[in-house]
GROMACS .gro file of C-alpha atoms in nm:
model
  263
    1UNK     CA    1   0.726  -1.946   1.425
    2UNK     CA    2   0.534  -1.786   1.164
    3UNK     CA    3   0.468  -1.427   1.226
    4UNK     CA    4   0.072  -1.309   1.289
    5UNK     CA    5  -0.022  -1.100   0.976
    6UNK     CA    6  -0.303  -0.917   0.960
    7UNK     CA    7  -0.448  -0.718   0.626
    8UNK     CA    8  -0.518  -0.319   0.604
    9UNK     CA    9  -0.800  -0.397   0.351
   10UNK     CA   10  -0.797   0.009   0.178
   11UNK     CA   11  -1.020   0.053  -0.085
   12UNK     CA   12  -1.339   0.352  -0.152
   13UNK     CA   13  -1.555   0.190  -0.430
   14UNK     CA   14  -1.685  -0.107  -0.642
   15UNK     CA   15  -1.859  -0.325  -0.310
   16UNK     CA   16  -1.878  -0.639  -0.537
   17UNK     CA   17  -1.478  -0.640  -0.650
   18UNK     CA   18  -1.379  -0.557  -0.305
   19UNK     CA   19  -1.622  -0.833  -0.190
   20UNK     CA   20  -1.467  -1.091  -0.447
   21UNK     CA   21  -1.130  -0.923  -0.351
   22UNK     CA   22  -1.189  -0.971   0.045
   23UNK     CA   23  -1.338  -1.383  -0.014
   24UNK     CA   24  -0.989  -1.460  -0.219
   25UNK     CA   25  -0.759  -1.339   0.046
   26UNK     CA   26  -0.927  -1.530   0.330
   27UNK     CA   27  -0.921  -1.825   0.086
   28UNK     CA   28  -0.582  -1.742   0.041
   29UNK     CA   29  -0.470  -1.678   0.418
   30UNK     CA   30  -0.705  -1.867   0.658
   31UNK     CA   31  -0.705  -1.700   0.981
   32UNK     CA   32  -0.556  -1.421   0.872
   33UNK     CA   33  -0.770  -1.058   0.987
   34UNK     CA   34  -0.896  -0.833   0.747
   35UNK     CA   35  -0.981  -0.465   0.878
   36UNK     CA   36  -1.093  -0.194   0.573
   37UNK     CA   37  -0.979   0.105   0.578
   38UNK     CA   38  -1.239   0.361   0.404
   39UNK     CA   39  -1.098   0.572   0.163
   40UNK     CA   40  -1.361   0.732   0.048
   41UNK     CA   41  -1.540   1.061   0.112
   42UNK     CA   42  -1.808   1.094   0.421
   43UNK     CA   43  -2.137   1.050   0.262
   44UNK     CA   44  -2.374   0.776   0.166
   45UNK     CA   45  -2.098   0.549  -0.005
   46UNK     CA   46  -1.900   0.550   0.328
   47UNK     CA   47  -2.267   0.479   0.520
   48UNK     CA   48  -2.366   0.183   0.277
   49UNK     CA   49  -2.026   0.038   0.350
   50UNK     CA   50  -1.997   0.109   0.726
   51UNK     CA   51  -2.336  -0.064   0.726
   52UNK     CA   52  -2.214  -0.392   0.522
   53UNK     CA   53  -1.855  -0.381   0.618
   54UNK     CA   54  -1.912  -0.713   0.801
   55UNK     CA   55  -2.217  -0.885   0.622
   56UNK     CA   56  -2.155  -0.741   0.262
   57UNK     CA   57  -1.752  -0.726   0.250
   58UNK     CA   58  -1.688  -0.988   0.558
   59UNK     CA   59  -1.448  -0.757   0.678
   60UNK     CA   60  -1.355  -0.811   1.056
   61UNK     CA   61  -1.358  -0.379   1.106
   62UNK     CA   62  -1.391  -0.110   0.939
   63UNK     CA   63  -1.207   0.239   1.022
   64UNK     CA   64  -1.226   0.583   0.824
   65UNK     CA   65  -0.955   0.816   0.925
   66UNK     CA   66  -1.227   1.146   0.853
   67UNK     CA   67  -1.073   1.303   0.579
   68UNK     CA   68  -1.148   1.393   0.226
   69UNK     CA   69  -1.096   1.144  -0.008
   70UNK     CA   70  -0.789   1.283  -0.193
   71UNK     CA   71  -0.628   1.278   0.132
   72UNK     CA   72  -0.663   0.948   0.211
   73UNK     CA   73  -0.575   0.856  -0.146
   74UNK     CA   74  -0.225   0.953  -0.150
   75UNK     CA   75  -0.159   0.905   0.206
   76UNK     CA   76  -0.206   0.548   0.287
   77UNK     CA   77   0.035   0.521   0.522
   78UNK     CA   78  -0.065   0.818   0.739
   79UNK     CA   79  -0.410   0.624   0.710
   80UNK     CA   80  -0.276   0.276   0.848
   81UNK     CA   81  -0.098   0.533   1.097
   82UNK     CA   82  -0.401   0.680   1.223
   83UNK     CA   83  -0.558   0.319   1.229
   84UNK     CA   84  -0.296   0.236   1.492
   85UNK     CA   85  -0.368   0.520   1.712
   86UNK     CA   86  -0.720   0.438   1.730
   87UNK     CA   87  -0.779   0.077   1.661
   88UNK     CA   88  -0.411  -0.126   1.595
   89UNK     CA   89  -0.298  -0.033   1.915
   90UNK     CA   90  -0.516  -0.323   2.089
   91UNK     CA   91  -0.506  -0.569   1.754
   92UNK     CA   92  -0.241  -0.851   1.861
   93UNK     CA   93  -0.063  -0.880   1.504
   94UNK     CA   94   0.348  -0.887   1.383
   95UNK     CA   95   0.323  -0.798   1.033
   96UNK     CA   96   0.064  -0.543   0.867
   97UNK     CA   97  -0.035  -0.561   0.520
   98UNK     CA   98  -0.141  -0.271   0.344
   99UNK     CA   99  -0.391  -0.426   0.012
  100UNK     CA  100  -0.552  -0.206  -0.178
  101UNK     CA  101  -0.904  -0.285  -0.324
  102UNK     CA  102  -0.743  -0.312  -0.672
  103UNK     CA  103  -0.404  -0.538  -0.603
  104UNK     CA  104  -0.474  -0.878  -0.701
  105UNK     CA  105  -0.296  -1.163  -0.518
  106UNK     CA  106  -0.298  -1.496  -0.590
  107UNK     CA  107  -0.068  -1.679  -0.302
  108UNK     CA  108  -0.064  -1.632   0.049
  109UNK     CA  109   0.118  -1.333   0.253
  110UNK     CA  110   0.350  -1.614   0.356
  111UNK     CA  111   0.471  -1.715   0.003
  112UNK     CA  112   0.421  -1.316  -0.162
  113UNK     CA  113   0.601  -1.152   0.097
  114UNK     CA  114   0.854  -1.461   0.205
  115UNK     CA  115   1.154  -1.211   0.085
  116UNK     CA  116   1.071  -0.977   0.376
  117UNK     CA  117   1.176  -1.061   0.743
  118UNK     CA  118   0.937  -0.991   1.026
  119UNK     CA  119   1.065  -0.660   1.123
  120UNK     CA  120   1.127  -0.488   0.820
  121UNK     CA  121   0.956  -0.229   0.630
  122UNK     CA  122   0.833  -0.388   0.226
  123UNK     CA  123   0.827  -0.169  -0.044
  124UNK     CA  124   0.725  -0.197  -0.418
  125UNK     CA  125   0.954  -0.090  -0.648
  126UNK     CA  126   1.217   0.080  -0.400
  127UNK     CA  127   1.424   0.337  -0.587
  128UNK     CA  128   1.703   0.601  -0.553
  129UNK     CA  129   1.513   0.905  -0.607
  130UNK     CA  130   1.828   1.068  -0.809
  131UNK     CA  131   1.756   0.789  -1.032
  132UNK     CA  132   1.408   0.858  -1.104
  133UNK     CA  133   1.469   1.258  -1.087
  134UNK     CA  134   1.199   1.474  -1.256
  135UNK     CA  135   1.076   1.235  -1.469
  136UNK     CA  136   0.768   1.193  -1.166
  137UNK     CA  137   0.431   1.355  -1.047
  138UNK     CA  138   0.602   1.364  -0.748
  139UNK     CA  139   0.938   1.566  -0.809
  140UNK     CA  140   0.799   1.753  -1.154
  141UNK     CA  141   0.529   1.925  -1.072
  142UNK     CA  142   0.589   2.240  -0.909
  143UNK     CA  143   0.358   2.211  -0.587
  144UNK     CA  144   0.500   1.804  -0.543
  145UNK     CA  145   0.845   1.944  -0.564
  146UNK     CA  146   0.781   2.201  -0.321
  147UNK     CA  147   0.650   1.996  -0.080
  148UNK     CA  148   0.956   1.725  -0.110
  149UNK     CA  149   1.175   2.026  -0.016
  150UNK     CA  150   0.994   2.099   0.288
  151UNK     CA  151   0.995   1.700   0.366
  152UNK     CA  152   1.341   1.665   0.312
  153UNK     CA  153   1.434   1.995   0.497
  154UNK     CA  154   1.219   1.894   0.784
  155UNK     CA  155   1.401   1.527   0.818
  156UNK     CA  156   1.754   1.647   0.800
  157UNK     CA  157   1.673   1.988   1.035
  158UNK     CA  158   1.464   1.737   1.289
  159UNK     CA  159   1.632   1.414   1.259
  160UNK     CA  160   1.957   1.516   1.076
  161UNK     CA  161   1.877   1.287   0.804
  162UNK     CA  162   2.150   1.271   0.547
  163UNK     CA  163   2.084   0.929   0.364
  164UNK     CA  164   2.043   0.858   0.033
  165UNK     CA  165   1.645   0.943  -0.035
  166UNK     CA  166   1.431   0.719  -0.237
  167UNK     CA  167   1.085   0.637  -0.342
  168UNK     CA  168   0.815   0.360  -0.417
  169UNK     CA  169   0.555   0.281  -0.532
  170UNK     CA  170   0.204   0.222  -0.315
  171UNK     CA  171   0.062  -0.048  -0.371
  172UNK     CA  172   0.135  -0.350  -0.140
  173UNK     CA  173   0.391  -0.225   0.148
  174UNK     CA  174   0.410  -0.441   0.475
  175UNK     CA  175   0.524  -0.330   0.813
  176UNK     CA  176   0.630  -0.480   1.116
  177UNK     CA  177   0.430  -0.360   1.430
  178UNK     CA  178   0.757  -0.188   1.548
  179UNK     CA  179   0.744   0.036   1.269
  180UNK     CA  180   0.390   0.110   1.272
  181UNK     CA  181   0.372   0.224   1.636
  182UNK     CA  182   0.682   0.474   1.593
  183UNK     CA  183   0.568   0.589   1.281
  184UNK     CA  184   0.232   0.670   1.404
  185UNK     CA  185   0.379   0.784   1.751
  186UNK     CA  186   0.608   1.062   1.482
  187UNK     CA  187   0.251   1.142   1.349
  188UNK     CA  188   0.461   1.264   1.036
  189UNK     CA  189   0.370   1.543   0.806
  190UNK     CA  190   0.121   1.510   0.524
  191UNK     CA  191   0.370   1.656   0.261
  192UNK     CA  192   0.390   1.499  -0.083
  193UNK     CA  193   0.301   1.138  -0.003
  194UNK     CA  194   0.339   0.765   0.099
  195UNK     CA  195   0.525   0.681  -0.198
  196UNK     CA  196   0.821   0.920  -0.058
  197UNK     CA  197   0.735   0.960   0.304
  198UNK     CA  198   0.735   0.571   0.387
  199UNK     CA  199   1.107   0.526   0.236
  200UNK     CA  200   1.240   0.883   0.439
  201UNK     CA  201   1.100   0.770   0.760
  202UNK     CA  202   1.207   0.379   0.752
  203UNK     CA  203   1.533   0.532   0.700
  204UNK     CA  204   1.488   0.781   1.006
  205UNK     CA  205   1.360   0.498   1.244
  206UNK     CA  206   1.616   0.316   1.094
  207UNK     CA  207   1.445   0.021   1.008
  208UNK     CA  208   1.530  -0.237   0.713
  209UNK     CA  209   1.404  -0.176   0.408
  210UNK     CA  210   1.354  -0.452   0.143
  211UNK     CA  211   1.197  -0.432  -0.178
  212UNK     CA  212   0.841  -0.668  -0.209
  213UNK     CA  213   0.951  -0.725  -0.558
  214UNK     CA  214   0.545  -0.689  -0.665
  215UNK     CA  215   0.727  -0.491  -0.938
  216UNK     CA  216   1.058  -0.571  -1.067
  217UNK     CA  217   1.180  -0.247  -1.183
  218UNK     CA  218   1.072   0.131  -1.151
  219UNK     CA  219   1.107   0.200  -1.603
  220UNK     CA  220   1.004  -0.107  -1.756
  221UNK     CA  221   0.736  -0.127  -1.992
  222UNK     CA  222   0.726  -0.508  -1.959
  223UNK     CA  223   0.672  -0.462  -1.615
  224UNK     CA  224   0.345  -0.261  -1.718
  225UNK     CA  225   0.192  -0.571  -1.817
  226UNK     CA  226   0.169  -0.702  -1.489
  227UNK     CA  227   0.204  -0.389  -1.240
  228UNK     CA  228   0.193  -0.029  -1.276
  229UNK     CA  229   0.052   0.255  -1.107
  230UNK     CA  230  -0.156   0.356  -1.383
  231UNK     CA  231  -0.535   0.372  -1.454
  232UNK     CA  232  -0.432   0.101  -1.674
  233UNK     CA  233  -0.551  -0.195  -1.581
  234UNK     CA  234  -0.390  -0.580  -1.613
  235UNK     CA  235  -0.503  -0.775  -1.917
  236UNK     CA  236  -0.692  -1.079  -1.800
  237UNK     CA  237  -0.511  -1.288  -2.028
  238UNK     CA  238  -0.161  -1.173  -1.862
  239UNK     CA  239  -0.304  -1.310  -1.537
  240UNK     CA  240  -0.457  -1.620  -1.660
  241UNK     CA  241  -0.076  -1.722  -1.814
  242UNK     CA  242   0.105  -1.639  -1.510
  243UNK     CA  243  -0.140  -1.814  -1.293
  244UNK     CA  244  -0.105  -2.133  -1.526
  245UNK     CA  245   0.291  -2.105  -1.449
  246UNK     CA  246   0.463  -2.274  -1.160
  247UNK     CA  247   0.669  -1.992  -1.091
  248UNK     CA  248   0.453  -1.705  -1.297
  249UNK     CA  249   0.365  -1.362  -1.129
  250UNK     CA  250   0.125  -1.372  -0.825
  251UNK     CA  251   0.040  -0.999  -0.810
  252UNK     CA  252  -0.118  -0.786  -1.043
  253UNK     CA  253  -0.243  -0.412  -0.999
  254UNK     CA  254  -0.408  -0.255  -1.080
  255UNK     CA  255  -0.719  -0.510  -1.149
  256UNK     CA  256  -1.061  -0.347  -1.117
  257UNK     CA  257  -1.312  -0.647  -1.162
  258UNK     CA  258  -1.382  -0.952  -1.018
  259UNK     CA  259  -1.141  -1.209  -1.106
  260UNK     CA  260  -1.241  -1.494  -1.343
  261UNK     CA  261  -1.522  -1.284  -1.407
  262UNK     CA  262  -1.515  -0.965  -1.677
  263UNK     CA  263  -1.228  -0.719  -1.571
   0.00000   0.00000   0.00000
């Protein structure tokens, strides 16, 4: 049987990409839910969407989790946590889909995330951490590294944690409802962020971790071309040629326009 996915839809600007973004992946996964998840900060741009979340985006709910909008930026997961406690809870789904505004697919969840069995956590570009070392916002700057102490010195002194740490990147992670409910039961600590908190705490829960292979390999500048975590964005072209392939790529991030129209 084919597990029930549903889509955390997470995105804070551009109405008309996330619009185009939202049409493609129910084109792409009929019957499939989409609920946003606001990003943004309170104001009018989070009224203007609250108020066309359904007619303008055709999104099936829309949730802000009421902080700022740096917060919610780097802690996506703690967002789709906080979802759960108020909203998931009651949504009948197996699989959850984190999709930012900005990741383009261009298959279904069934065929992008086929790799990934129903009750394991997916990761982009899963890493040993002592492989990446400080060569990372995350571990070089001073106030990052700081807080990855604390993280790591809070797992092992609360859950004796003493595996092998690594990261990821965040676009595109999927979660089975298992793991959502604990992790949001945990209500973990807002240190550092999803792209080393979601690896740490898969490994505490101990659930299996695969990578979503959205990006084949942490340092690769050919991998830039069709995924990084940059403010780069994807060359139409590259998508156009993989899309004309059988077996090209069928995700691409980040991609900030409308697709087919003027990226």
């Amino acid at each position: 049987m084919r597990p029930r996915r549903i889509i955390l839809f997470r995105f804070d600007r551009n109405p008309l990409v996330c619009r185009s973004r939202v049409r493609l992946l129910r084109r792409l996964n009929p019957g499939v839910p989409i609920y946003g998840l606001f990003g943004g900060d309170a104001g009018y741009k989070q009224v203007a969407f609250r108020l066309g979340g359904k007619s303008v985006l055709g999104l099936d709910g829309f949730y802000r989790s009421g902080q700022s909008g740096r917060w919610n930026w780097k802690n996506g997961d703690l967002m789709a946590a906080a979802w759960y406690r108020d909203v998931g809870y009651r949504v009948a789904f197996d699989v959850a889909h984190v999709i930012e505004w900005d990741l383009l697919l261009l298959d279904s969840l069934d065929r992008v995330y086929e790799s990934i069995p129903e009750g394991a956590v997916g990761l982009t570009a899963l890493t040993p951490l002592s492989a990446i070392g400080d060569d990372w916002v995350w571990t070089q700057r001073p106030d990052n590294r700081r807080q990855w102490d604390e993280l790591l010195a809070y797992a092992r002194e609360k859950w004796a944690y003493d595996q092998v740490p690594h990261a990821c990147l965040g676009p595109g992670p999927c979660f089975g409802r298992a793991f959502l409910a604990q992790y949001a039961a945990m209500d973990p600590p807002d240190l550092c962020n999803d792209e080393l908190r979601l690896p740490l705490f898969a490994q505490i829960l101990d659930f299996p971790i695969f990578d979503t292979g959205l990006r084949r390999n942490w340092y690769s500048r050919e991998e830039d071309r069709f995924f990084n975590s940059t403010s780069v964005s994807i060359d139409p072209d590259v998508i156009m040629e993989e899309w004309a392939k059988p077996d090209g790529r069928r995700a691409f991030h980040p991609v900030r326009g409308v697709f087919g129209g003027r990226q």
